[in-house]
mmCIF file of C-alpha atoms in Angstrom:
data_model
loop_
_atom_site.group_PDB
_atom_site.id
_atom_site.type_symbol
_atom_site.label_atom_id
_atom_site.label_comp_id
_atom_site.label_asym_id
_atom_site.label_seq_id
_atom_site.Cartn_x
_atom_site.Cartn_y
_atom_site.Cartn_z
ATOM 1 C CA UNK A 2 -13.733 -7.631 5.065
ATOM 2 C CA UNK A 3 -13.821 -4.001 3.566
ATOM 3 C CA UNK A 4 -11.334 -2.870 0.847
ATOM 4 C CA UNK A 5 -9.324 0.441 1.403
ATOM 5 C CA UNK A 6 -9.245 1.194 -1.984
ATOM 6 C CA UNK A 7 -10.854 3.836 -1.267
ATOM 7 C CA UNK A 8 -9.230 4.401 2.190
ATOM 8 C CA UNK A 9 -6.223 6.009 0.534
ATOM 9 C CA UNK A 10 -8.056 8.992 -0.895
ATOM 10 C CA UNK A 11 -9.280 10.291 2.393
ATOM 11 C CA UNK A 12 -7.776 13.800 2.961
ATOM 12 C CA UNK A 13 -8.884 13.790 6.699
ATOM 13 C CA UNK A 14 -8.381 12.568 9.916
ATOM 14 C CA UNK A 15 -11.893 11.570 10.973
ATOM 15 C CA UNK A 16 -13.257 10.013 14.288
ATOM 16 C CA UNK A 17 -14.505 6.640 12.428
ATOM 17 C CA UNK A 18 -16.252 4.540 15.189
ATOM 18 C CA UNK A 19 -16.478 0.235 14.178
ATOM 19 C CA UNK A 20 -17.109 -2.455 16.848
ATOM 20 C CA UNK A 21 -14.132 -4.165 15.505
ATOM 21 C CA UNK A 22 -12.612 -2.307 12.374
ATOM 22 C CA UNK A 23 -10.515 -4.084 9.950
ATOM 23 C CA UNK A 24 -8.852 -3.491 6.761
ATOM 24 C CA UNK A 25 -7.367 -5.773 3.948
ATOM 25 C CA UNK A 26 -5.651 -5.285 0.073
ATOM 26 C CA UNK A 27 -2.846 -6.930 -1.682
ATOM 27 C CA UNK A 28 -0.070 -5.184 -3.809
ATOM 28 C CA UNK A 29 2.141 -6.510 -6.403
ATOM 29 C CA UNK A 30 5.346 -7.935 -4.451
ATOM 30 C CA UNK A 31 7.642 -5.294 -6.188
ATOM 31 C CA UNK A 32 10.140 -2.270 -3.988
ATOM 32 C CA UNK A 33 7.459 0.578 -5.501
ATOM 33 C CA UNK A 34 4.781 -0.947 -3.641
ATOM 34 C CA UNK A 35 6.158 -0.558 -0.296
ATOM 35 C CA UNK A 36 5.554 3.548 -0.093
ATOM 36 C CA UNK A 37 1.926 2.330 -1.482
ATOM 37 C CA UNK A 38 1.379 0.421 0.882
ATOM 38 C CA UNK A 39 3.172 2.574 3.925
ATOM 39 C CA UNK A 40 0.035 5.334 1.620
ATOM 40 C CA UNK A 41 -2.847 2.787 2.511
ATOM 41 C CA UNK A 42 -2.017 2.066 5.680
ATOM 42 C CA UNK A 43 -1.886 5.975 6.675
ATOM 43 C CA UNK A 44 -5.103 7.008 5.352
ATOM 44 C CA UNK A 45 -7.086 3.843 6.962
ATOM 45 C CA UNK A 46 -5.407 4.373 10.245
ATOM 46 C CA UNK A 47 -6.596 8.763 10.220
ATOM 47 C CA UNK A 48 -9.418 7.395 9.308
ATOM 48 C CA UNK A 49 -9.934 4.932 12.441
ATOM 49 C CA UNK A 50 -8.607 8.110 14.343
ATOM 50 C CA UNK A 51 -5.304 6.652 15.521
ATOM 51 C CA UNK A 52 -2.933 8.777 17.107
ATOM 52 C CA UNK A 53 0.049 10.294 15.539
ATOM 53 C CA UNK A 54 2.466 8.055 17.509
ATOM 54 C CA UNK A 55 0.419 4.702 16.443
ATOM 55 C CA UNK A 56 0.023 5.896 12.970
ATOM 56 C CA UNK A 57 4.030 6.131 12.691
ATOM 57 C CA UNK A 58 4.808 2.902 14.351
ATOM 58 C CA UNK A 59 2.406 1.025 12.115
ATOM 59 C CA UNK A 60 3.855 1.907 9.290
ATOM 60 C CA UNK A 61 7.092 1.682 9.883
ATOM 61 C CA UNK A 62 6.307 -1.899 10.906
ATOM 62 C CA UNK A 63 4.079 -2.582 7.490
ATOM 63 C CA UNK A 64 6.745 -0.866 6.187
ATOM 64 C CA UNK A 65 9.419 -3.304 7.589
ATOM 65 C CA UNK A 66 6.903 -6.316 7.166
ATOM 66 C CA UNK A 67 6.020 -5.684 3.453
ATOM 67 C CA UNK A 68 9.852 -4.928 2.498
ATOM 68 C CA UNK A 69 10.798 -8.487 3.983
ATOM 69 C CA UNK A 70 8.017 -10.267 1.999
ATOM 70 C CA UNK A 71 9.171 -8.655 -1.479
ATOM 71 C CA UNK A 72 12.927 -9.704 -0.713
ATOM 72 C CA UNK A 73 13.095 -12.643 0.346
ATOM 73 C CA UNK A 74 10.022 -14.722 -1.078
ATOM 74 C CA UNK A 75 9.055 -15.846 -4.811
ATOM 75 C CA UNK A 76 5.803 -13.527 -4.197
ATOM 76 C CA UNK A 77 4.010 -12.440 -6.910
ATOM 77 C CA UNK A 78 1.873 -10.374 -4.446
ATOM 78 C CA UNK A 79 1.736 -9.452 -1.117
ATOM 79 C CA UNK A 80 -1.500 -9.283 1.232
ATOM 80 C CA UNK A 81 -1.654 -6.640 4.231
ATOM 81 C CA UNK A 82 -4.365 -6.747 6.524
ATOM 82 C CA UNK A 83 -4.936 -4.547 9.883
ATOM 83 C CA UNK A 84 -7.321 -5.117 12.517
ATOM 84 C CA UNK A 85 -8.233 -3.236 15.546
ATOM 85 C CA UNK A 86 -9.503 -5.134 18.747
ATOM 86 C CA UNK A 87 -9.541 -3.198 22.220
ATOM 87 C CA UNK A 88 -6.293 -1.392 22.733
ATOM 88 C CA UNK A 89 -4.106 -3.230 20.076
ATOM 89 C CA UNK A 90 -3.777 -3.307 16.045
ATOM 90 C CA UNK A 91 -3.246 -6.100 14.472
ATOM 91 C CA UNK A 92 -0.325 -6.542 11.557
ATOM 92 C CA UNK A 93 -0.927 -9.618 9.184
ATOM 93 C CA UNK A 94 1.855 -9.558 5.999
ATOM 94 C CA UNK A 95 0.781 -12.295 3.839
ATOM 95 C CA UNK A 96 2.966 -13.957 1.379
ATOM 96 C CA UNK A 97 3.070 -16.298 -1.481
ATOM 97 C CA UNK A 98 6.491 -17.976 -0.008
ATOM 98 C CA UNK A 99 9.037 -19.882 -1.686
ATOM 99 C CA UNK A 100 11.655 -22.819 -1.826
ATOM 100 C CA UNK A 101 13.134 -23.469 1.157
ATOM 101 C CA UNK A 102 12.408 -20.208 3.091
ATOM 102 C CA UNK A 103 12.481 -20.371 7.304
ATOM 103 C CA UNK A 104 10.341 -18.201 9.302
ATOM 104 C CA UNK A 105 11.762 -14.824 10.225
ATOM 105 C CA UNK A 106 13.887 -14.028 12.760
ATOM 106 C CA UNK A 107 16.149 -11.341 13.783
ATOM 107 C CA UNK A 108 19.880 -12.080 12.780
ATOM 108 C CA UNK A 109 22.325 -11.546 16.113
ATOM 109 C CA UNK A 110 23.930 -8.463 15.274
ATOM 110 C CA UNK A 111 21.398 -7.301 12.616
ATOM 111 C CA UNK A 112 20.905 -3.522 14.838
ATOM 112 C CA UNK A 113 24.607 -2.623 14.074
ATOM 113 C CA UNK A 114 23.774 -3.648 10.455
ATOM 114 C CA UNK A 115 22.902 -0.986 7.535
ATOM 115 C CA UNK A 116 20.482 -4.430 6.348
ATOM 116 C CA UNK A 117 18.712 -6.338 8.490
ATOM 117 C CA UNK A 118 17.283 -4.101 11.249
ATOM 118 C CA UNK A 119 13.830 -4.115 10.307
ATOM 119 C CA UNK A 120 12.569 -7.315 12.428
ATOM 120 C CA UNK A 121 14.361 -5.542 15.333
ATOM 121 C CA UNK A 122 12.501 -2.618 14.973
ATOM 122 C CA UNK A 123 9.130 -5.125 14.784
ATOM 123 C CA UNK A 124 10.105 -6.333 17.715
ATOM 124 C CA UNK A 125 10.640 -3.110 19.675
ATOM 125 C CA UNK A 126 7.354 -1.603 18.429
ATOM 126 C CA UNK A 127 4.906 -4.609 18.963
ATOM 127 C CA UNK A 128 4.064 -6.247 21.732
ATOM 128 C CA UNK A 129 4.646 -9.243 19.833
ATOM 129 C CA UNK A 130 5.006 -10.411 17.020
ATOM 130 C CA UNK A 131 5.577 -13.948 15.280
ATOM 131 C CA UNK A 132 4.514 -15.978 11.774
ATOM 132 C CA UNK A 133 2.373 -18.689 10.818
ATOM 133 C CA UNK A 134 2.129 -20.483 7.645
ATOM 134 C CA UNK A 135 -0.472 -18.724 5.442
ATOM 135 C CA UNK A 136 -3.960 -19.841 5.609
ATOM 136 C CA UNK A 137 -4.309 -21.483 2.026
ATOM 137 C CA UNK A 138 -1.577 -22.329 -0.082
ATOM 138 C CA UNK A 139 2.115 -21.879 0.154
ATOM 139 C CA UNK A 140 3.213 -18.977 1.796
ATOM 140 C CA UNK A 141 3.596 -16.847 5.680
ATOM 141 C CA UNK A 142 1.914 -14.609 7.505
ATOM 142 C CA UNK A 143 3.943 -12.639 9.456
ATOM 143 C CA UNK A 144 1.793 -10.723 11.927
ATOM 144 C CA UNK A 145 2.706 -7.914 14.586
ATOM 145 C CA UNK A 146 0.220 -6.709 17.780
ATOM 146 C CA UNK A 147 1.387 -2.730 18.260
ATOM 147 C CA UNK A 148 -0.936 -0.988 21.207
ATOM 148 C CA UNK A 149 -3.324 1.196 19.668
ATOM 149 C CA UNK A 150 -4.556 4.807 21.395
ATOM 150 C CA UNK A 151 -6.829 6.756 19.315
ATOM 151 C CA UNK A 152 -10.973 7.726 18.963
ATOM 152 C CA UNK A 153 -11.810 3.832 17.597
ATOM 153 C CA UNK A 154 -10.253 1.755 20.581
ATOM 154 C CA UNK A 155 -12.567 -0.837 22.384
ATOM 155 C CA UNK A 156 -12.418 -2.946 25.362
#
């Protein structure tokens, strides 16, 4: 899986083509890595040539995602990876988990809430979204499917 380390320094929207292009880093699980990562996530996403539409719901959802993983988990860092297959991106927020934590879910009342709307506005971007314990050690992957229009979608 490619980096986007250098992702984030692209000044342009570009028309990059990939059978199946995907995208991976991890940030330190702090607040001031949220905008960084909302920063990553733009530049990859002109780069695939995703629409302006797509490129604001995906990260306000990595956005939303990432912001849940520094609060409520014992993360040291936090993993974000974004896939593209046919007409949808793939969201994967990856943490390092914690004692005692339950997956996500959205709280009844949580869109009349100043806290607590962000897994209600997941859920009314995506087309789905859910979690999964993390691959290896402790930890959750919380993942989101958003429908992607731009010059890299594939059947």
């Amino acid at each position: 899986m490619a980096s986007s380390n250098n992702a984030s320094s692209l000044g342009r929207c570009g028309g990059f083509v990939a059978q199946y292009p995907q995208d991976a880093f991890h940030l330190p699980a702090r607040r001031t890595s949220v905008p960084e990562a909302r920063r990553r996530v733009s530049a990859l996403l002109c780069e695939w040539g995703a629409d302006q539409q797509v490129r604001d719901d995906v990260e306000l959802v990595v956005s939303e995602l990432f912001t849940n993983a520094v609060r409520h988990t014992d993360s040291e860092k936090v993993g974000c990876e974004l896939s593209l297959v046919g007409t949808h991106i793939r969201i994967e927020i990856t943490d390092q988990g914690g004692p005692g934590l339950s997956a996500p879910h959205v709280q009844p009342g949580s869109v009349d809430k100043e806290c607590g709307r962000g897994l209600f506005l997941v859920g009314a971007l995506s087309d789905g979204w859910g979690s999964r314990p993390a691959d290896s050690g402790p930890g959750r992957i919380v993942w989101a499917d958003l429908p992607y229009t731009g010059t890299a979608a594939h059947n």
